Amino acid sequence: MNNRVHNFSAGPSALPTEVLQEMQESLLSYRGCGMSVMEMSHRGDLFMEIIEEARTRIKRLYNLSSEYEVLFVQGGASLQFAMIPMNFIGEGEKADYIETGTWSTKAIAEARIQNKGVRIAATSKAIDFTGIPTALDLSPDAPFVHVTTNNTIRGTQWHTLPETGNVPLIADMSSDILSRPMDTSRFGMIYAGAQKNMGPAGTAVVILKKEMLKKIPATLPTMLSYRTYVEKESMFNTPATFPIYAISLVTKWLEETMGGLIAMETINHRKADQLYGCIDEDDFYAGTAVRESRSLMNVTFRIRDHALEPIFIERALKAGLAGLKGHKSVGGLRASIYNAVSEGSVGALCDFMDDFRREHR
Amino acid sequence: MNNRVHNFSAGPSALPTEVLQEMQESLLSYRGCGMSVMEMSHRGDLFMEIIEEARTRIKRLYNLSSEYEVLFVQGGASLQFAMIPMNFIGEGEKADYIETGTWSTKAIAEARIQNKGVRIAATSKAIDFTGIPTALDLSPDAPFVHVTTNNTIRGTQWHTLPETGNVPLIADMSSDILSRPMDTSRFGMIYAGAQKNMGPAGTAVVILKKEMLKKIPATLPTMLSYRTYVEKESMFNTPATFPIYAISLVTKWLEETMGGLIAMETINHRKADQLYGCIDEDDFYAGTAVRESRSLMNVTFRIRDHALEPIFIERALKAGLAGLKGHKSVGGLRASIYNAVSEGSVGALCDFMDDFRREHR
């Protein structure tokens, strides 16, 4: 598309160009109604249709049963880190958290700040979070097991979710939601900030099993109780209407253009295989994650000669490849290849990497 | 503007057409960078400039001293209702709340849910919130006095703020922020959901006096402590980037097109005077708020013959005048004439109202 860069940002990140075009066309008048989606009452028919479409498409994409509710909550995954223990860890209970990097560490911290019971059921801290832990020490009495399905900073991902028996899984899927089919029946809750695979920043999507509502204390602040979002259909107050509109368009694109999650997963595998293949070709580049934990969403790597990395980033940007700098806490390089990053963009990156290698070998 | 309606919605509500046009033009590539504002890292230079511009313009519009910070917090005013007592009502303290309608009632409820000390320092409940209370019973020991400066549902507004001595004012200005100049030095905190006078839904703006930070307990959940937003410059996690971008454009429009808050107030007075003048002309229409408490933002009125109201709403919509239905809890009619509603729109409404009166007298 004219002047669009190949966007490998870790989040906020690329949106499908078709989605942006549709937003652009309707920005001053949505479906001829004479106002922007940003300007309309969230309780009017037009917006009610939009939020219902976003909800319905997410339910359909994941084949969610009627036991699940789809909620829109502001504050990103970070507010979820606080709400989860507040809502679901009762007096005397200990929740099992699996520690796989910065984001799960932050989730654990928010439970501890509230003096809630927490057990670390597994951690990959010893290998600096470059892999997913294999030995899990789960308690059958835990109210839930918390897992971060994809770790943006180190570029690791759970490819098979842990067996937790009757204990519900709660998963932070901020960086891989809707990127692959999922047996959702195992989850008590799935949550994700929108700004990686679903839309612009401003809302988190929460998929909640209704059974979980029983755990919630009666006296939480209204905006911090999941019960409010279920009872008021995410409309206790004005939700982030424009981000929700974007989610309705992105999920429509996922269903109607990409063909659903099975097709999307195939494409995501193809993109990741191509990029890891390019990295593994020789020892000029090196992936930083343990091979069997490599993420399909965030491909983290280094150049053997680290001094070349700033040159790589600068030259890539000039070639129209943006967002390739690794997270500041670990350095190196990272290409985030979420759903909206096309195979064409990944191909362009691989070509650039091949050229760069040839020049600097 | 072609096909744009006159939008009198109470919120989310009209945005300046020029602002929407600027957003539209840059929707696929902001300033030629090849990506939308929605797609860029919140920590990149381009977005850092945007959030800084939004902050700086708000500071300049209100002549804020360096004692104040401008913060962006997700969750709307409703999350602020919970955060304020959590952060600022200490053990054994009682905060003074002034009850002027639905929104202040909700603010009070969130303090009580947390078992925080609350005193009702004044209420206009006896007159069904159709006016602003005059007799105040303030305590000199209160940690703050909470006031709702404008009440969207009943259409009332404080025209002179209460004298609170050394006790800081905390004001919910969701529906009249940036509509008039304000002696901000009297406030410990001002907050407002963006979606009425500043931008699309998805962020609240909080103006906080640094002195207030001293009150905050050390162990709040990170996302619920104002200290986090001050220390991390509203970037502990990804803020609602696109709504903040919109605020930067709306505040630019306020400064550069409208000429600042003194000029804006003059225009807002002119719009309200014209509309109330039309209502008061005879007894066909009747304003529902006590005259001296009438809001410049939300003009609430009835038709003497209530049965005509649904016809009024339907006919108005056909004439391109949208959002005139009163809040469901009180019925009747309401025209919200926030900053972005032009004098032309108010004129069109008055013409319609005159015609309607002539026909149905």
XYZ file of C-alpha atoms in Angstrom:
722
model
C 0.000 0.000 0.000
C 1.331 3.418 -0.892
C 3.918 4.563 1.635
C 2.999 1.945 4.231
C 6.011 0.477 6.011
C 6.491 -3.163 6.965
C 5.619 -2.816 10.645
C 7.273 -5.266 13.063
C 6.432 -3.324 16.247
C 5.830 -5.412 19.366
C 2.729 -3.435 20.309
C 0.878 -1.306 19.528
C 1.460 -2.987 16.213
C 0.351 -3.415 12.617
C -3.338 -3.454 11.729
C -4.631 -4.880 8.458
C -4.496 -2.121 5.832
C -8.033 -3.030 4.703
C -9.283 -2.405 8.244
C -7.625 0.993 8.391
C -9.097 1.872 5.014
C -12.586 0.984 6.152
C -12.128 3.113 9.291
C -10.796 5.946 7.198
C -13.748 5.936 4.825
C -16.289 6.073 7.636
C -14.364 8.418 9.919
C -16.677 11.413 9.402
C -19.868 9.482 8.825
C -20.354 5.842 9.765
C -22.701 4.096 7.324
C -24.114 7.436 6.276
C -25.365 8.292 9.775
C -23.670 11.702 9.738
C -21.345 11.072 12.658
C -18.131 9.214 13.414
C -18.176 6.069 15.545
C -16.186 8.220 18.011
C -19.081 10.665 18.284
C -22.020 8.352 18.846
C -23.727 7.312 22.055
C -22.502 3.937 23.247
C -26.136 3.109 24.050
C -27.453 3.879 20.580
C -28.444 1.141 18.135
C -25.461 1.681 15.855
C -22.835 1.204 18.520
C -24.765 -1.638 20.168
C -24.530 -3.462 16.840
C -20.784 -2.815 16.689
C -20.019 -4.168 20.167
C -22.315 -7.135 19.582
C -20.488 -7.887 16.342
C -17.106 -7.787 18.108
C -18.404 -10.116 20.833
C -20.077 -12.515 18.428
C -17.092 -12.795 16.123
C -14.720 -13.534 19.019
C -17.143 -16.195 20.281
C -17.381 -17.747 16.841
C -13.652 -17.622 16.111
C -12.913 -19.515 19.329
C -16.030 -21.726 19.184
C -16.901 -20.494 22.649
C -19.744 -22.295 24.362
C -22.576 -20.401 26.049
C -20.679 -20.868 29.319
C -18.386 -18.004 28.286
C -18.849 -14.249 28.233
C -16.777 -11.819 26.182
C -16.073 -8.588 28.074
C -14.346 -5.326 27.250
C -12.396 -3.791 30.121
C -10.202 -0.697 29.991
C -6.728 -0.553 31.542
C -4.924 -3.136 29.451
C -3.550 -6.461 30.691
C -1.854 -4.570 33.539
C -5.162 -3.790 35.217
C -6.122 -7.440 34.739
C -3.011 -8.409 36.728
C -4.624 -6.589 39.680
C -8.236 -7.614 39.052
C -7.553 -11.348 38.812
C -6.305 -11.847 42.405
C -8.882 -9.323 43.671
C -11.706 -11.330 42.105
C -10.500 -14.912 42.266
C -8.081 -15.588 45.137
C -10.114 -16.130 48.288
C -9.079 -15.974 51.932
C -6.520 -18.702 52.647
C -6.214 -19.782 49.018
C -3.042 -19.886 46.978
C -3.118 -19.460 43.237
C -0.528 -21.159 41.042
C 1.393 -18.796 38.793
C 3.863 -19.925 36.165
C 6.685 -17.468 35.743
C 7.937 -17.133 32.182
C 9.153 -13.562 31.912
C 8.488 -9.903 32.586
C 4.711 -10.026 32.136
C 4.050 -13.028 34.348
C 6.402 -11.518 36.939
C 4.271 -8.368 36.906
C 1.088 -10.427 37.240
C 2.573 -12.168 40.296
C 3.638 -8.845 41.810
C 0.087 -7.485 41.658
C -1.242 -10.497 43.579
C 1.451 -10.051 46.238
C 0.773 -6.307 46.583
C -2.732 -7.293 47.655
C -1.412 -9.875 50.139
C -3.060 -12.632 48.157
C -1.800 -16.209 48.333
C 0.526 -17.067 45.463
C 2.642 -20.118 44.641
C 5.190 -20.180 41.867
C 4.268 -23.481 40.258
C 7.120 -23.294 37.754
C 9.644 -20.771 36.534
C 12.186 -20.451 33.774
C 14.053 -17.698 35.575
C 17.165 -19.915 35.835
C 17.514 -19.794 32.057
C 16.732 -16.084 32.001
C 13.237 -16.751 30.612
C 14.592 -17.911 27.274
C 12.325 -20.979 27.409
C 9.051 -22.342 28.764
C 9.376 -24.457 31.940
C 8.683 -28.165 31.559
C 8.512 -29.382 35.174
C 5.364 -28.034 36.817
C 4.487 -28.346 40.482
C 0.745 -27.714 40.421
C -1.552 -27.823 43.417
C -4.959 -29.488 42.994
C -6.395 -26.971 45.486
C -5.377 -23.819 43.649
C -8.236 -21.524 42.626
C -6.531 -21.200 39.233
C -3.270 -21.643 37.342
C -2.047 -18.460 35.689
C -0.009 -18.674 32.532
C 1.315 -16.160 29.983
C 0.866 -17.937 26.671
C 3.363 -15.849 24.709
C 6.250 -13.786 25.998
C 7.016 -10.796 23.820
C 10.351 -9.811 25.322
C 12.245 -13.122 25.153
C 10.199 -14.450 22.236
C 8.887 -17.652 23.824
C 5.478 -19.303 23.591
C 3.589 -22.235 25.073
C 2.913 -24.661 22.227
C 1.096 -27.166 24.450
C -0.733 -25.759 27.426
C -0.150 -27.328 30.854
C -2.535 -30.035 32.076
C -4.232 -28.592 35.156
C -6.912 -31.177 35.889
C -9.945 -29.546 37.447
C -8.156 -26.307 38.203
C -9.148 -23.618 35.704
C -6.460 -21.990 33.592
C -6.276 -18.214 33.481
C -4.210 -17.033 30.553
C -2.702 -13.729 29.574
C -2.897 -14.046 25.775
C -2.114 -10.407 25.051
C 0.397 -11.244 22.371
C -1.063 -14.347 20.763
C -4.815 -14.086 21.129
C -6.678 -15.130 17.973
C -3.450 -16.321 16.360
C -4.348 -20.044 16.508
C -7.269 -22.292 17.434
C -7.483 -23.126 21.114
C -9.352 -25.626 23.248
C -11.003 -22.864 25.208
C -13.001 -25.215 27.438
C -9.948 -25.589 29.683
C -9.909 -21.901 30.566
C -11.581 -20.105 33.435
C -10.498 -16.871 31.826
C -8.514 -15.583 28.877
C -7.490 -11.941 28.677
C -5.537 -9.767 26.315
C -4.792 -6.123 25.711
C -6.138 -5.341 22.240
C -3.073 -3.619 20.873
C -1.158 -6.554 19.437
C -3.496 -8.913 17.618
C -6.890 -7.209 17.799
C -6.903 -3.446 17.489
C -5.601 -0.194 18.926
C -4.729 0.264 22.616
C -7.537 1.251 24.968
C -9.345 -1.936 25.835
C -8.606 -5.428 27.009
C -10.746 -8.341 25.914
C -11.701 -10.757 28.690
C -13.215 -14.155 27.953
C -14.728 -15.352 31.197
C -16.310 -18.664 32.114
C -19.530 -17.840 33.963
C -18.669 -20.354 36.669
C -15.842 -18.038 37.764
C -18.392 -15.430 38.843
C -19.147 -17.476 41.956
C -15.703 -16.694 43.351
C -16.049 -12.916 43.202
C -16.395 -11.100 46.553
C -19.558 -9.026 46.943
C -17.894 -5.759 47.851
C -15.320 -4.915 45.212
C -15.232 -1.441 43.659
C -17.754 -1.616 40.813
C -15.272 -1.103 37.984
C -12.952 -3.781 39.391
C -15.471 -6.610 39.617
C -15.953 -8.849 36.605
C -19.557 -9.250 37.734
C -20.235 -5.652 36.698
C -18.989 -6.286 33.159
C -21.096 -9.436 32.836
C -24.264 -7.902 34.281
C -23.944 -4.627 32.367
C -22.608 -6.205 29.166
C -19.400 -4.128 29.442
C -21.522 -0.953 29.546
C -21.569 0.066 33.204
C -19.823 3.160 31.909
C -18.744 4.246 28.449
C -16.415 1.584 27.053
C -13.539 2.432 24.676
C -15.889 2.647 21.707
C -13.439 3.258 18.881
C -11.029 0.461 19.890
C -14.036 -1.881 20.136
C -15.121 -0.794 16.656
C -11.607 -1.637 15.441
C -11.867 -5.089 17.060
C -15.150 -5.690 15.240
C -13.373 -4.932 11.950
C -10.249 -6.967 12.738
C -12.288 -10.011 13.742
C -14.400 -9.612 10.584
C -11.153 -9.548 8.600
C -9.999 -12.671 10.458
C -13.198 -14.533 9.608
C -13.952 -13.261 6.142
C -10.576 -12.433 4.606
C -8.186 -14.772 6.397
C -10.654 -17.633 6.815
C -10.639 -18.144 10.579
C -8.120 -19.345 13.132
C -7.071 -22.625 11.488
C -6.126 -20.762 8.320
C -4.545 -17.966 10.351
C -2.409 -20.446 12.280
C -1.173 -22.002 9.038
C -0.117 -18.587 7.760
C 1.481 -17.695 11.094
C 3.468 -20.948 10.991
C 4.597 -20.228 7.454
C 5.754 -16.722 8.405
C 7.624 -17.934 11.501
C 9.189 -20.883 9.640
C 10.488 -18.586 6.925
C 11.980 -16.137 9.407
C 13.526 -18.728 11.748
C 14.806 -20.530 8.647
C 16.584 -17.361 7.577
C 18.080 -16.946 11.063
C 19.208 -20.579 11.296
C 20.842 -20.700 7.888
C 24.279 -20.131 9.355
C 25.773 -18.511 12.435
C 25.593 -14.893 11.264
C 22.262 -14.530 13.101
C 21.205 -16.521 16.172
C 17.777 -16.981 17.701
C 17.737 -16.168 21.427
C 14.926 -18.448 22.600
C 15.209 -22.160 23.355
C 14.260 -23.814 20.076
C 11.198 -25.743 21.283
C 9.820 -22.620 22.987
C 10.229 -20.275 20.037
C 7.354 -17.881 19.605
C 5.373 -17.686 16.378
C 4.590 -14.059 17.201
C 7.827 -12.452 18.405
C 11.002 -13.646 16.728
C 13.951 -12.575 18.868
C 17.479 -12.829 17.513
C 20.943 -11.344 17.585
C 23.674 -10.731 15.087
C 26.810 -12.679 16.090
C 28.683 -9.394 15.946
C 26.433 -7.325 18.249
C 28.036 -4.118 17.031
C 26.256 -4.588 13.716
C 22.784 -4.420 15.319
C 22.367 -0.638 15.376
C 23.448 -0.556 11.727
C 20.955 -3.317 10.934
C 18.107 -1.370 12.576
C 18.987 1.866 10.828
C 19.399 0.276 7.397
C 16.188 -1.716 7.829
C 14.249 1.442 8.623
C 15.598 3.075 5.461
C 14.414 0.005 3.555
C 10.892 0.408 4.992
C 11.172 -2.217 7.753
C 10.192 -0.665 11.099
C 10.105 -1.777 14.735
C 12.994 -4.288 14.710
C 14.758 -3.177 17.864
C 14.679 -5.680 20.736
C 13.050 -4.758 24.037
C 15.240 -2.352 25.968
C 15.600 -4.801 28.867
C 17.332 -7.445 26.697
C 18.634 -5.648 23.614
C 19.204 -7.409 20.320
C 16.649 -7.651 17.540
C 12.997 -8.628 17.441
C 10.496 -8.994 14.648
C 6.901 -9.159 15.847
C 4.880 -10.943 13.213
C 1.328 -10.811 14.533
C -1.696 -11.740 12.423
C -1.745 -8.416 10.574
C 1.899 -8.668 9.467
C 1.647 -10.165 5.994
C 3.714 -12.909 4.418
C 4.877 -10.196 2.035
C 6.309 -8.217 4.943
C 8.062 -11.282 6.364
C 9.442 -12.033 2.891
C 10.757 -8.478 2.605
C 12.451 -8.834 6.004
C 14.084 -12.151 5.037
C 15.363 -10.635 1.786
C 16.794 -7.707 3.716
C 18.412 -10.054 6.261
C 19.974 -12.141 3.489
C 21.392 -9.045 1.819
C 22.667 -7.702 5.120
C 24.374 -11.012 5.878
C 26.011 -11.138 2.474
C 27.370 -7.636 2.916
C 28.646 -8.059 6.470
C 29.743 -11.675 6.595
C -19.809 19.364 6.169
C -21.283 16.949 3.673
C -23.795 14.635 5.330
C -22.704 15.503 8.859
C -25.598 15.771 11.316
C -25.965 18.349 14.063
C -24.889 16.133 16.945
C -26.356 16.912 20.388
C -25.363 13.594 22.029
C -24.556 13.724 25.735
C -21.451 11.607 25.329
C -19.675 10.253 23.426
C -20.409 13.422 21.542
C -19.501 15.698 18.661
C -15.867 16.245 17.726
C -14.727 19.213 15.625
C -15.048 18.262 11.960
C -11.565 19.684 11.279
C -10.135 17.307 13.879
C -11.838 14.306 12.300
C -10.570 15.370 8.898
C -7.005 15.577 10.148
C -7.339 12.108 11.712
C -8.826 10.785 8.505
C -6.001 12.092 6.340
C -3.322 10.532 8.520
C -5.144 7.306 9.320
C -2.915 5.052 7.182
C 0.268 7.058 7.535
C 0.870 9.650 10.231
C 3.116 12.461 8.945
C 4.409 10.203 6.222
C 5.829 7.639 8.661
C 4.079 4.757 6.932
C 1.925 3.700 9.865
C -1.203 4.831 11.663
C -0.984 6.383 15.124
C -2.878 3.232 16.199
C -0.007 1.045 14.973
C 2.996 2.761 16.507
C 4.898 1.987 19.679
C 3.797 4.205 22.549
C 7.474 4.537 23.458
C 8.592 5.743 20.044
C 9.489 9.373 19.352
C 6.384 10.061 17.292
C 3.899 9.024 19.955
C 5.969 10.613 22.738
C 5.575 13.909 20.893
C 1.818 13.378 20.623
C 1.268 12.675 24.325
C 3.573 15.543 25.268
C 1.596 17.870 23.023
C -1.697 16.790 24.635
C -0.223 17.354 28.112
C 1.352 20.693 27.250
C -1.751 22.096 25.602
C -3.945 21.154 28.586
C -1.410 22.793 30.925
C -1.342 25.930 28.807
C -5.116 26.149 28.324
C -5.639 26.054 32.098
C -2.504 28.057 32.982
C -1.451 25.191 35.222
C 1.514 25.858 37.472
C 4.394 23.409 37.731
C 2.701 22.035 40.860
C 0.313 20.115 38.605
C 0.712 16.968 36.544
C -1.507 15.951 33.646
C -2.147 12.198 33.582
C -3.973 9.835 31.250
C -5.784 6.978 32.986
C -8.029 4.392 31.368
C -11.415 3.384 32.803
C -13.289 6.673 32.493
C -14.544 8.797 35.371
C -16.115 5.667 36.885
C -12.725 4.168 37.708
C -11.738 7.534 39.182
C -14.723 7.248 41.543
C -12.973 4.183 42.997
C -9.381 5.446 42.803
C -10.022 8.727 44.619
C -11.068 7.226 47.984
C -8.462 4.464 47.590
C -5.697 7.034 47.169
C -6.841 9.976 49.254
C -9.088 8.993 52.182
C -6.858 7.831 55.024
C -7.709 5.746 58.082
C -10.188 7.637 60.278
C -10.676 10.466 57.780
C -13.950 11.581 56.270
C -14.087 13.205 52.879
C -16.771 15.764 52.057
C -18.837 14.908 49.012
C -21.437 17.226 47.507
C -24.314 15.309 46.010
C -25.773 16.881 42.887
C -27.049 13.969 40.834
C -26.402 10.517 39.449
C -22.667 10.923 38.935
C -21.824 12.315 42.349
C -24.051 9.624 43.879
C -21.983 7.012 42.079
C -18.751 8.635 43.270
C -20.031 8.465 46.857
C -21.079 4.835 46.453
C -17.552 3.828 45.409
C -16.084 5.381 48.559
C -18.635 3.554 50.720
C -17.987 0.211 49.000
C -14.415 0.530 50.233
C -15.541 1.379 53.763
C -13.973 4.794 53.457
C -15.173 7.734 55.549
C -17.639 9.939 53.695
C -19.754 12.923 54.728
C -22.450 14.402 52.546
C -21.563 18.070 52.870
C -24.541 19.178 50.802
C -27.165 17.646 48.579
C -29.858 18.789 46.201
C -31.663 15.477 46.394
C -34.730 17.154 47.967
C -35.295 19.042 44.712
C -34.564 15.927 42.663
C -31.141 17.286 41.647
C -32.670 20.026 39.505
C -30.357 22.599 41.109
C -26.979 23.070 42.787
C -27.101 23.187 46.608
C -26.376 26.559 48.204
C -25.973 25.678 51.890
C -22.784 23.729 52.408
C -21.706 22.073 55.643
C -17.975 21.631 55.052
C -15.523 20.186 57.530
C -12.111 21.876 57.858
C -10.577 18.451 58.565
C -11.749 16.729 55.412
C -8.975 15.362 53.176
C -10.875 16.855 50.218
C -14.222 18.168 49.027
C -15.589 16.320 46.008
C -17.786 18.138 43.566
C -19.297 17.329 40.151
C -19.014 20.598 38.251
C -21.641 19.814 35.622
C -24.484 17.328 35.786
C -25.402 15.930 32.402
C -28.666 14.239 33.348
C -30.521 17.105 35.054
C -28.625 19.822 33.175
C -27.175 21.711 36.125
C -23.758 23.303 36.611
C -21.760 25.056 39.321
C -21.202 28.614 38.148
C -19.230 29.595 41.247
C -17.257 26.863 42.931
C -17.619 26.365 46.689
C -15.132 28.060 49.024
C -13.293 25.246 50.781
C -10.534 27.107 52.630
C -7.446 24.935 52.923
C -9.250 21.763 51.952
C -8.429 20.802 48.356
C -11.245 20.497 45.863
C -11.494 17.350 43.785
C -13.731 17.871 40.792
C -15.341 15.552 38.302
C -15.348 17.813 35.248
C -16.238 15.100 32.755
C -18.883 17.188 31.052
C -17.468 20.708 31.244
C -13.697 20.349 31.210
C -12.008 22.919 28.980
C -15.306 24.731 28.425
C -14.352 27.819 30.470
C -11.335 29.280 32.262
C -10.917 28.054 35.821
C -8.882 29.091 38.839
C -7.171 25.736 38.957
C -5.010 26.594 41.979
C -7.921 25.655 44.259
C -7.974 22.071 43.063
C -6.172 19.071 44.451
C -7.387 17.153 41.447
C -9.554 17.585 38.370
C -10.641 14.591 36.343
C -12.743 13.944 33.295
C -13.594 11.176 30.897
C -12.454 12.353 27.476
C -15.622 11.560 25.569
C -17.560 14.781 26.011
C -15.303 17.783 25.575
C -11.926 16.297 24.649
C -11.977 13.268 22.398
C -13.244 9.721 21.978
C -13.923 7.375 24.904
C -11.010 5.342 26.230
C -9.098 7.621 28.547
C -9.722 9.952 31.422
C -7.600 13.044 31.914
C -6.450 13.638 35.486
C -4.921 16.942 36.572
C -3.223 16.267 39.880
C -1.535 18.607 42.327
C 1.760 16.975 43.273
C 1.091 17.692 46.939
C -1.709 15.089 46.796
C 0.870 12.348 46.199
C 1.819 12.452 49.878
C -1.548 10.992 50.828
C -1.271 7.866 48.691
C -0.770 4.557 50.558
C 2.378 2.639 49.617
C 0.723 -0.651 48.749
C -2.018 -0.007 46.218
C -2.242 -2.130 43.072
C 0.119 -0.436 40.619
C -2.525 0.587 38.080
C -4.720 2.079 40.818
C -2.140 4.402 42.360
C -1.790 7.914 40.960
C 1.871 7.711 41.927
C 2.430 5.205 39.122
C 1.002 7.600 36.521
C 3.148 10.483 37.786
C 6.365 8.459 38.031
C 5.885 6.677 34.697
C 4.397 9.692 32.885
C 1.169 7.725 32.209
C 3.254 5.017 30.508
C 3.486 2.220 33.065
C 1.625 0.255 30.433
C 0.326 1.141 26.982
C -2.023 4.099 27.332
C -5.038 4.592 25.037
C -2.864 6.017 22.278
C -5.480 6.937 19.688
C -7.794 8.749 22.147
C -4.733 10.662 23.431
C -3.865 11.596 19.846
C -7.434 12.897 19.454
C -7.028 14.973 22.631
C -3.840 16.495 21.224
C -5.807 17.557 18.129
C -8.859 18.825 20.041
C -6.708 20.909 22.389
C -4.792 22.264 19.385
C -8.149 23.216 17.837
C -9.149 24.864 21.135
C -5.974 26.947 21.212
C -5.427 27.705 17.568
C -8.894 27.749 16.020
C -11.149 28.757 18.893
C -8.615 31.023 20.625
C -8.411 29.458 24.078
C -10.773 29.088 27.017
C -11.862 32.720 27.412
C -13.007 32.800 23.800
C -14.516 29.319 24.130
C -16.512 30.374 27.190
C -17.903 33.386 25.329
C -19.069 31.148 22.510
C -20.491 28.595 24.950
C -22.438 31.372 26.690
C -23.768 32.616 23.379
C -24.918 29.119 22.392
C -26.609 28.488 25.762
C -28.230 31.943 25.816
C -29.704 31.402 22.385
C -31.094 27.989 23.279
C -32.471 28.925 26.717
C -33.899 32.068 25.096
C -35.776 29.919 22.635
C -37.076 27.688 25.442
C -38.141 30.630 27.623
C -39.951 32.515 24.874
C -43.332 31.204 26.007
C -44.656 28.166 27.848
C -44.600 25.711 24.938
C -41.165 24.506 26.124
C -39.912 24.578 29.713
C -36.378 24.215 31.073
C -36.161 21.564 33.785
C -33.243 22.927 35.846
C -33.425 25.673 38.449
C -32.655 28.828 36.494
C -29.494 29.890 38.361
C -28.072 26.358 38.093
C -28.679 25.917 34.384
C -25.866 24.155 32.584
C -24.088 25.736 29.633
C -23.314 22.232 28.381
C -26.516 20.186 28.737
C -29.740 22.032 28.116
C -32.596 19.934 29.542
C -36.183 20.809 28.713
C -39.653 19.444 28.169
C -42.532 20.204 25.875
C -45.559 21.270 27.924
C -47.505 18.532 26.184
C -45.155 15.610 26.908
C -46.895 13.494 24.289
C -45.277 15.661 21.628
C -41.741 14.743 22.706
C -41.368 11.497 20.745
C -42.655 13.338 17.669
C -40.165 16.143 18.312
C -37.277 13.661 18.513
C -38.304 11.824 15.377
C -38.877 14.978 13.337
C -35.620 16.505 14.571
C -33.694 13.441 13.477
C -35.232 13.691 10.013
C -34.114 17.323 9.939
C -30.522 16.274 10.760
C -30.603 17.055 14.484
C -29.459 13.991 16.458
C -29.144 13.017 20.121
C -31.987 15.118 21.584
C -33.603 12.480 23.773
C -33.325 13.093 27.525
C -31.518 10.599 29.737
C -33.644 7.500 30.231
C -33.801 8.038 33.996
C -35.599 11.403 33.654
C -37.090 11.479 30.165
C -37.824 14.704 28.329
C -35.429 16.413 25.962
C -31.769 17.349 26.178
C -29.428 19.188 23.880
C -25.772 18.755 24.776
C -23.872 21.695 23.380
C -20.262 20.935 24.231
C -17.342 22.892 22.762
C -17.453 21.056 19.434
C -21.147 21.793 18.836
C -21.065 24.895 16.666
C -23.171 28.031 16.888
C -24.518 26.961 13.513
C -25.811 23.713 15.005
C -27.438 25.540 17.923
C -29.001 27.983 15.459
C -30.377 25.104 13.419
C -31.872 23.577 16.561
C -33.506 26.873 17.587
C -34.987 27.274 14.106
C -36.348 23.752 14.278
C -37.783 24.369 17.756
C -39.468 27.570 16.600
C -41.010 25.792 13.620
C -42.135 22.888 15.784
C -43.760 25.276 18.265
C -45.581 27.145 15.526
C -46.954 23.909 14.136
C -48.030 22.372 17.442
C -49.060 25.339 19.507
